PDB file of C-alpha atoms and ligand atoms in Angstrom:
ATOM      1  CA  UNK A 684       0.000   0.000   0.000  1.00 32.00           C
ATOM      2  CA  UNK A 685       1.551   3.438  -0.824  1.00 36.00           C
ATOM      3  CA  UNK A 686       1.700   6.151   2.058  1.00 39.00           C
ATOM      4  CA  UNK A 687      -0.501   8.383   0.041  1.00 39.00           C
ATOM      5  CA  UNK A 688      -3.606   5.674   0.632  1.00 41.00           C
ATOM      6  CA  UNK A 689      -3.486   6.617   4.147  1.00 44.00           C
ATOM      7  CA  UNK A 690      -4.714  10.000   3.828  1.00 42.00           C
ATOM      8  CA  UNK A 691      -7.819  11.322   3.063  1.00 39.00           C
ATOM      9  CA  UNK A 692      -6.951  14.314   1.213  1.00 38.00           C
ATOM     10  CA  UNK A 693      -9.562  16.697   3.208  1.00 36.00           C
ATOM     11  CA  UNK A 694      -8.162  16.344   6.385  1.00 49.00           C
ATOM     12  CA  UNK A 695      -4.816  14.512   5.997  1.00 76.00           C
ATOM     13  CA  UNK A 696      -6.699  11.834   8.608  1.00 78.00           C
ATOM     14  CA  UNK A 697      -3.865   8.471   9.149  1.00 82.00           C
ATOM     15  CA  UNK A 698      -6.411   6.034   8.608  1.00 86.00           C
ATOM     16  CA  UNK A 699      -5.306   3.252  11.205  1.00 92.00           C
ATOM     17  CA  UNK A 700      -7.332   1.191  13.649  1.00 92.00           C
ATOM     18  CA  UNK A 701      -7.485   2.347  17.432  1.00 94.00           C
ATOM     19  CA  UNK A 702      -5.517   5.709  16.579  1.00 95.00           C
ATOM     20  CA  UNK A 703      -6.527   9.194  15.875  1.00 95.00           C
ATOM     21  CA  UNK A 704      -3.204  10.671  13.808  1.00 95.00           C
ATOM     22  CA  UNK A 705      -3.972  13.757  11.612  1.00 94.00           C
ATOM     23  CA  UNK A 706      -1.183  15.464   9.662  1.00 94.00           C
ATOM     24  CA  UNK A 707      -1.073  19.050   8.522  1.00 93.00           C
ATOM     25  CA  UNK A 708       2.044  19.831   6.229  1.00 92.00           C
ATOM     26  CA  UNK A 709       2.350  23.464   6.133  1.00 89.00           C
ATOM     27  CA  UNK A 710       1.189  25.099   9.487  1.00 92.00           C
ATOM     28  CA  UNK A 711       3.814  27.242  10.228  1.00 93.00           C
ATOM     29  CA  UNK A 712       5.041  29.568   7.976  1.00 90.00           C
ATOM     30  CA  UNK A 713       9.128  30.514   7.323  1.00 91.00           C
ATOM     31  CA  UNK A 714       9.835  27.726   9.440  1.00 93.00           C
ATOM     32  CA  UNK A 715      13.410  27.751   7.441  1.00 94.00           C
ATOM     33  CA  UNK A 716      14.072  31.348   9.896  1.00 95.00           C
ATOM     34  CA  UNK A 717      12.012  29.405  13.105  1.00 97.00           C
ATOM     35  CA  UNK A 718      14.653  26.390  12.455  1.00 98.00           C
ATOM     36  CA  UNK A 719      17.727  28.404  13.076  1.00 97.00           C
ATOM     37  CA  UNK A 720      16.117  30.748  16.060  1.00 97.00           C
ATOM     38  CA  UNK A 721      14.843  27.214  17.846  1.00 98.00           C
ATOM     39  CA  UNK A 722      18.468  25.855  18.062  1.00 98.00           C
ATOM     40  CA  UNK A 723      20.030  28.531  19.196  1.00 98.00           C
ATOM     41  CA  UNK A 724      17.895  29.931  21.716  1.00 98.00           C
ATOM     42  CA  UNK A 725      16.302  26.466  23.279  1.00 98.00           C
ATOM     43  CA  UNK A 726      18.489  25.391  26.191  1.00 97.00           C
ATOM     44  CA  UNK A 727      19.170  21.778  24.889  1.00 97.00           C
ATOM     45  CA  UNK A 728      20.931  19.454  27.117  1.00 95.00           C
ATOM     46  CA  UNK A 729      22.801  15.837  26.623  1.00 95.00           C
ATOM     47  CA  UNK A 730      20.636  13.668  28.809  1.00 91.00           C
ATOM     48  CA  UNK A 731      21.687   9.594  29.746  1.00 90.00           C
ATOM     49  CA  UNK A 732      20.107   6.941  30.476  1.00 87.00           C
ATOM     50  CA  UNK A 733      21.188   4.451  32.535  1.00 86.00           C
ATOM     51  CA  UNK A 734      22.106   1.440  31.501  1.00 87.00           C
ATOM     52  CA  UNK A 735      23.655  -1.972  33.811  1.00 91.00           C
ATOM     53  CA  UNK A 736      25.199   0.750  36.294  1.00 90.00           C
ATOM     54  CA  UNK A 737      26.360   3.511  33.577  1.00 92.00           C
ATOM     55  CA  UNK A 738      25.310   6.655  31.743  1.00 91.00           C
ATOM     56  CA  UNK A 739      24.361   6.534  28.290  1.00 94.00           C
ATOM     57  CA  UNK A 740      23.722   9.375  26.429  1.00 96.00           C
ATOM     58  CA  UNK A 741      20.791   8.927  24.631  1.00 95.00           C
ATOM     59  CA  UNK A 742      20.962  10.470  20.955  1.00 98.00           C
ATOM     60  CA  UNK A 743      19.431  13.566  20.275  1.00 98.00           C
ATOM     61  CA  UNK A 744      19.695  16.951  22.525  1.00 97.00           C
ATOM     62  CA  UNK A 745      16.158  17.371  24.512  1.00 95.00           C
ATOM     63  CA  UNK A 746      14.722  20.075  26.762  1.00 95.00           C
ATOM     64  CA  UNK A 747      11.494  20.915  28.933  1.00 93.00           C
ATOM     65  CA  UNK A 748       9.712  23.714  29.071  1.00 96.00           C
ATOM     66  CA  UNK A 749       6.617  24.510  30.791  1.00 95.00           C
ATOM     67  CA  UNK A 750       4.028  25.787  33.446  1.00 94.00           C
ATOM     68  CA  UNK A 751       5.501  26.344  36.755  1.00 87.00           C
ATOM     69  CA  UNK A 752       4.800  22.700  38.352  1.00 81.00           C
ATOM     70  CA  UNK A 753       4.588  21.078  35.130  1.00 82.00           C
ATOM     71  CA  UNK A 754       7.584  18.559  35.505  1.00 79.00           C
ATOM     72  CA  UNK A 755       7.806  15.057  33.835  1.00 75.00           C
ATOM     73  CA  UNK A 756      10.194  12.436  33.704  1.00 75.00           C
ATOM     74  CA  UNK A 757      10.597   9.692  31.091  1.00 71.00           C
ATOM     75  CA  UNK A 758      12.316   6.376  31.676  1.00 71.00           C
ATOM     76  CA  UNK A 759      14.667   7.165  34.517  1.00 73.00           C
ATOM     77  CA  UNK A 760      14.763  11.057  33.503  1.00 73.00           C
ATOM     78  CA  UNK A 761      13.571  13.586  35.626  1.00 73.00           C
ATOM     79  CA  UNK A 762      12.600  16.700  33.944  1.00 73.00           C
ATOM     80  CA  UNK A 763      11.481  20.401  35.356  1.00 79.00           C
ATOM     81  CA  UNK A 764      10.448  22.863  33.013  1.00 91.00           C
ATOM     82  CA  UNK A 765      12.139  25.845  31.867  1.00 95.00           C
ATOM     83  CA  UNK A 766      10.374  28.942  31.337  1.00 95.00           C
ATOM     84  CA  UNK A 767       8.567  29.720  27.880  1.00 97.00           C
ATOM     85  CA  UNK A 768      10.397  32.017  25.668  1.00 97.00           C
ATOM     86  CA  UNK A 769       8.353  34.484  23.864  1.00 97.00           C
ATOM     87  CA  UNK A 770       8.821  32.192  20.241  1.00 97.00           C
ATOM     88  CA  UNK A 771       8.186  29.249  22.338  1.00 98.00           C
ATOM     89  CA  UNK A 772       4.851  30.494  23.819  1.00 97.00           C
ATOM     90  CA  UNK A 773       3.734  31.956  20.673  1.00 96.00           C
ATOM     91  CA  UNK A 774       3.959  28.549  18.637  1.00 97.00           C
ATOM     92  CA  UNK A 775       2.202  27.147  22.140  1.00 98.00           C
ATOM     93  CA  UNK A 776      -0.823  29.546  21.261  1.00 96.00           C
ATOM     94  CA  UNK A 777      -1.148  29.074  17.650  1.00 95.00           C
ATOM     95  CA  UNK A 778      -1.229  24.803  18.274  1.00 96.00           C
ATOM     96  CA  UNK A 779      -3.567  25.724  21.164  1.00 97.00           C
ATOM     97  CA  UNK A 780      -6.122  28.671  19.079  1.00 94.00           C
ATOM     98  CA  UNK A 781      -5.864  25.731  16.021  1.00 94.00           C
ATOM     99  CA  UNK A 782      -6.589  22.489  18.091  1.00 94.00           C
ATOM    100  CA  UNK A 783      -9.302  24.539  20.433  1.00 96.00           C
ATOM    101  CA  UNK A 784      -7.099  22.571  23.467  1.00 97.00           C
ATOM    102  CA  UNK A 785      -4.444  23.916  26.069  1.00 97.00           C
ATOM    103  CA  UNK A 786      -0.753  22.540  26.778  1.00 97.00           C
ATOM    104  CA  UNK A 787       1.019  23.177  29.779  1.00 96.00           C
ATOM    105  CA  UNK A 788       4.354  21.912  29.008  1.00 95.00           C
ATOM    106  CA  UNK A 789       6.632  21.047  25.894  1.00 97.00           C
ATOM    107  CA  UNK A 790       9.553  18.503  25.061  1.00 95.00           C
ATOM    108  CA  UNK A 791      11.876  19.741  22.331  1.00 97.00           C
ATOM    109  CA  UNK A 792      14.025  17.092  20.328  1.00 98.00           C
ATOM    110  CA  UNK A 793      17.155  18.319  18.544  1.00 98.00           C
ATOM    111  CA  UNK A 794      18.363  15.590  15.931  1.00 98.00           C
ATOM    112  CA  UNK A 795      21.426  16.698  14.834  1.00 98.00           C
ATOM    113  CA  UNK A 796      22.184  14.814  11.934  1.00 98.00           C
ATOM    114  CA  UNK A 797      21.432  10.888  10.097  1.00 98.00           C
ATOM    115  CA  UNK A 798      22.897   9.274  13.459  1.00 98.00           C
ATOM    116  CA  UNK A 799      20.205  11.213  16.065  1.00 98.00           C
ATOM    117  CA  UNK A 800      17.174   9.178  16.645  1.00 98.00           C
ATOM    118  CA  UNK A 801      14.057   8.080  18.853  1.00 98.00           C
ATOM    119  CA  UNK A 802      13.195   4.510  19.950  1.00 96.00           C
ATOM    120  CA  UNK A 803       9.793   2.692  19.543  1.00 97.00           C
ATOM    121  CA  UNK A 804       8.004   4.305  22.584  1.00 96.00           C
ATOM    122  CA  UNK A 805       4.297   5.394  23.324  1.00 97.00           C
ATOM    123  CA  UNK A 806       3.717   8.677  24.731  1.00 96.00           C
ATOM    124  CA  UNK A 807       1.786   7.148  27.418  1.00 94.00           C
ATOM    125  CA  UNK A 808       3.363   8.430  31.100  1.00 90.00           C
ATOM    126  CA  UNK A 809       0.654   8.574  33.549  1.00 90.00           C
ATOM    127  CA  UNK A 810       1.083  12.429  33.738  1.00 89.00           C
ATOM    128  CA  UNK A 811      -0.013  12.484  30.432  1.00 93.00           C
ATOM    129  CA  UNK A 812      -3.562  11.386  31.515  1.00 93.00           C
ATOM    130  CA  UNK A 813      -5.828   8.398  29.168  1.00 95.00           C
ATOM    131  CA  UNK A 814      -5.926   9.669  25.680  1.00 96.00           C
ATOM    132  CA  UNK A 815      -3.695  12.232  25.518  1.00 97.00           C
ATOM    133  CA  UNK A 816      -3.603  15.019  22.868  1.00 98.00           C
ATOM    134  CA  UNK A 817      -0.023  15.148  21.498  1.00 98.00           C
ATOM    135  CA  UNK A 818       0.692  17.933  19.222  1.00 97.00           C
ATOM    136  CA  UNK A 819       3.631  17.893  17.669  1.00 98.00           C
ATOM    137  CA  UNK A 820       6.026  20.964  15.163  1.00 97.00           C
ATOM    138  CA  UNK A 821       8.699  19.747  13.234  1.00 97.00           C
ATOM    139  CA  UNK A 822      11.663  22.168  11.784  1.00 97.00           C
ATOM    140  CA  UNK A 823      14.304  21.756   9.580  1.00 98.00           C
ATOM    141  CA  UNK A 824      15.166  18.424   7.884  1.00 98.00           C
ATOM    142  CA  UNK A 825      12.138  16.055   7.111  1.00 97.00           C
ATOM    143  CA  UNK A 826      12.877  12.946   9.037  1.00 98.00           C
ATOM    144  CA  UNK A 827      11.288   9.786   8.680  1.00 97.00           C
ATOM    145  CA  UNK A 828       8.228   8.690  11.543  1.00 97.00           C
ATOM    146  CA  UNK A 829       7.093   5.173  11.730  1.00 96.00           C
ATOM    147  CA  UNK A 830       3.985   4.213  13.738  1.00 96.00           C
ATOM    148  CA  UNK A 831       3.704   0.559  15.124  1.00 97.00           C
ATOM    149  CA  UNK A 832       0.829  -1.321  16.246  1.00 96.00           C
ATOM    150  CA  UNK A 833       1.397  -2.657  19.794  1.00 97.00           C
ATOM    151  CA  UNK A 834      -0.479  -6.191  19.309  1.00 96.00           C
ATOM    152  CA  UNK A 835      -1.959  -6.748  15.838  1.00 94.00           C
ATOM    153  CA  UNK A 836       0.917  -8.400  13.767  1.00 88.00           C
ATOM    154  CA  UNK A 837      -1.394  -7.634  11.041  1.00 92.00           C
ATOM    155  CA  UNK A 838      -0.965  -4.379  10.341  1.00 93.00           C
ATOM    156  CA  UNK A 839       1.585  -2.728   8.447  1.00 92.00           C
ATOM    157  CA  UNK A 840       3.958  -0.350  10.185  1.00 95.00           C
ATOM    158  CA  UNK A 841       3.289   2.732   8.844  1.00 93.00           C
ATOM    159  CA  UNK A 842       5.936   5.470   7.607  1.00 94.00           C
ATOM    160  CA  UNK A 843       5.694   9.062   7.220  1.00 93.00           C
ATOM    161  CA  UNK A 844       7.730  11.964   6.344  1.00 94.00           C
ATOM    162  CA  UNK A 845       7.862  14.712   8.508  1.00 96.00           C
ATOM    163  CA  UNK A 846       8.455  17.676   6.949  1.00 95.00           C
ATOM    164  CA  UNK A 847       9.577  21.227   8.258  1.00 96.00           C
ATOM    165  CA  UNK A 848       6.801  23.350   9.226  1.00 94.00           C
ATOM    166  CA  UNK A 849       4.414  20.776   9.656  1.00 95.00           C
ATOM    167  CA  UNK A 850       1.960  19.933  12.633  1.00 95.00           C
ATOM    168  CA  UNK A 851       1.287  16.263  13.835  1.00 96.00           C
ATOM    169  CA  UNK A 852      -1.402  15.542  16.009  1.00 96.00           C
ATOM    170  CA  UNK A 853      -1.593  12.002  17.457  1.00 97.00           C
ATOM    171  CA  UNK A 854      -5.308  11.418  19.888  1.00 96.00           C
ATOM    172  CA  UNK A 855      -7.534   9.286  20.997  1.00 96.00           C
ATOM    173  CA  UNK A 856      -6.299   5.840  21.400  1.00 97.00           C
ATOM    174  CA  UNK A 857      -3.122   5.994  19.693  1.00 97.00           C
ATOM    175  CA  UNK A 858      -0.405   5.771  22.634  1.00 98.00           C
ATOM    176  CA  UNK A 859      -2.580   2.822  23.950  1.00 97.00           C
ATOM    177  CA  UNK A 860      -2.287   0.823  21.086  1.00 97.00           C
ATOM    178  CA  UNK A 861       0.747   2.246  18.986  1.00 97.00           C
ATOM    179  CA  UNK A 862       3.774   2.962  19.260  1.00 98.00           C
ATOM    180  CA  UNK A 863       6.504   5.200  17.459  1.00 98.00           C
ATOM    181  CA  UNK A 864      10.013   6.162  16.531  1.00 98.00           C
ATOM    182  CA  UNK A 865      12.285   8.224  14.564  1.00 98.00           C
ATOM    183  CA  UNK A 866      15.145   6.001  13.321  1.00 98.00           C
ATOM    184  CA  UNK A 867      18.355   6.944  12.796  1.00 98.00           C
ATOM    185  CA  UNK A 868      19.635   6.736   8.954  1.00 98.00           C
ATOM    186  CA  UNK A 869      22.497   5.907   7.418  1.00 97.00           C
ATOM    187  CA  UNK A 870      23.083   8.788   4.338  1.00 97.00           C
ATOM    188  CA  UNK A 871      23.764  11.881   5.790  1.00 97.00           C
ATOM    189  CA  UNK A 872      21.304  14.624   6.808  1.00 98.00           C
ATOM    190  CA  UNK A 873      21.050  18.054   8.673  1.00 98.00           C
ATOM    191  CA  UNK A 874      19.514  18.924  11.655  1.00 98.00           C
ATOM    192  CA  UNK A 875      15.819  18.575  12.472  1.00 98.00           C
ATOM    193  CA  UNK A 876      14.403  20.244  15.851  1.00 98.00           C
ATOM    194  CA  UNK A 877      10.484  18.572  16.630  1.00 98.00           C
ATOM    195  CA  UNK A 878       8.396  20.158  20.059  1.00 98.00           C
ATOM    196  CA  UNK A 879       5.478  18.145  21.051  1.00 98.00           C
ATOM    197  CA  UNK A 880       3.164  19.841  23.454  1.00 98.00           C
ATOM    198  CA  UNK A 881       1.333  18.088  26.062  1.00 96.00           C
ATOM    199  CA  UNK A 882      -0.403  18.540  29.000  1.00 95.00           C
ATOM    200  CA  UNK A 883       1.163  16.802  31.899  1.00 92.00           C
ATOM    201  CA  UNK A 884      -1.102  16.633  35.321  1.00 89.00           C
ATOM    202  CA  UNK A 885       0.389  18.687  38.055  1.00 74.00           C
ATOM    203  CA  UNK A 886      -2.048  20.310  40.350  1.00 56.00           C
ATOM    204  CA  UNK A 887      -2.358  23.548  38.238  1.00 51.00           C
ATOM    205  CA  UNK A 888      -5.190  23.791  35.683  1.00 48.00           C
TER     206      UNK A 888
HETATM  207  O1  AKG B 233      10.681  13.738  16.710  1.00 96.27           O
HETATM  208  C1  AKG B 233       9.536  13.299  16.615  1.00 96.27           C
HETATM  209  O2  AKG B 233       8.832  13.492  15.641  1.00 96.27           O
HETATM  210  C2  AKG B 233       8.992  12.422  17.729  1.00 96.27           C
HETATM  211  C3  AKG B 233       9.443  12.821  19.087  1.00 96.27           C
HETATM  212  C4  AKG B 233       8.770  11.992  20.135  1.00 96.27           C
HETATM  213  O3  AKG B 233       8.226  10.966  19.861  1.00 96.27           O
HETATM  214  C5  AKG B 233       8.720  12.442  21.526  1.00 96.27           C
HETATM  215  O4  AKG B 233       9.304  13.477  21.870  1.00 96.27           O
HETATM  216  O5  AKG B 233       8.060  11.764  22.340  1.00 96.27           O
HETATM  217 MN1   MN B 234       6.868  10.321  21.469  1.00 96.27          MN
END
């Protein structure tokens, strides 16, 4: 099945069982400009995991920002929000006015080249709540997203480009039943910066 047969070309709706995955190519505009402002003014820092005793550095530069209260951690790391810059809280507002929903808090990926990466995961911490609504801007290079069903061999991973500028909103059921990754590559590419908003439970509304 080609990617294209995925969509329905109204909407850009992933049609996949026991997900809710919508794709929107060009939301933000000059995102080339946005690219170069997000990596040099987002306070990105080398976490590790650890692994039989030691620190691993996982690959790709992260940071948290966020409500006052909104912290989060993510297998083994513990994360407290910085404070929103004014670019930072603007994109916030424009995901928020669009998808008629709040965040409170944001995790920005920098993938620096082919070799920076995600593993298969779920966004499905309990802070995040049941169903959360994931919202997600990439910039820069397009890099490759795969979506996996958790239990039905059946179905098809499914790939999709993400390109610069563009807005990817996962919902519904997806991190219960799916699960997905950014894979590293092996020709060489430039850098790609992605911040996925989310609300995180922490006491504050
Ligand atoms: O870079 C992406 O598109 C995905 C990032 C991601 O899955 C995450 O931050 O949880
Ligand atoms: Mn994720």
């Amino acid at each position: 099945m080609k990617q294209q047969d995925f969509f329905s070309s109204a909407v850009n709706n992933l049609a996949l069982p026991n997900a809710e995955v919508r794709y929107y190519p060009d939301f933000i505009e000059h995102e080339e400009a946005l690219f170069e402002q997000l990596v040099t003014e987002i306070c990105w820092q080398q976490d590790t995991l650890e692994m039989y005793g030691k620190p691993i550095p996982i690959p790709r530069l992260n940071a948290w920002y966020g409500d006052a209260g909104a912290d989060y951690s993510y297998s083994g790391i513990y994360l407290r929000p910085l404070v929103w810059t004014p670019l930072l809280s603007s994109l916030k507002a424009n995901v928020e006015s669009f998808l008629n929903s709040r965040f409170n808090s944001m995790l920005a990926n920098f993938y620096r080249d082919q070799n920076d990466s995600v593993a298969w995961h779920s966004d499905d911490e309990k802070e995040l709540g049941y169903q959360p609504l994931i919202a997600s801007l990439s910039f820069g290079q397009s890099r490759r997203f795969s979506l996996r069903h958790k239990s039905d061999p059946a179905l098809n991973t499914v790939h999709m480009e993400l390109e610069g500028g563009s807005l990817l909103v996962m919902a519904g059921e997806t991190q219960s039943h799916w699960q997905h990754q950014v894979a590293k590559l092996t020709a060489p590419c430039e850098g790609r910066v992605n911040l996925t908003f989310r609300h995180v439970s922490c006491g504050n509304p």
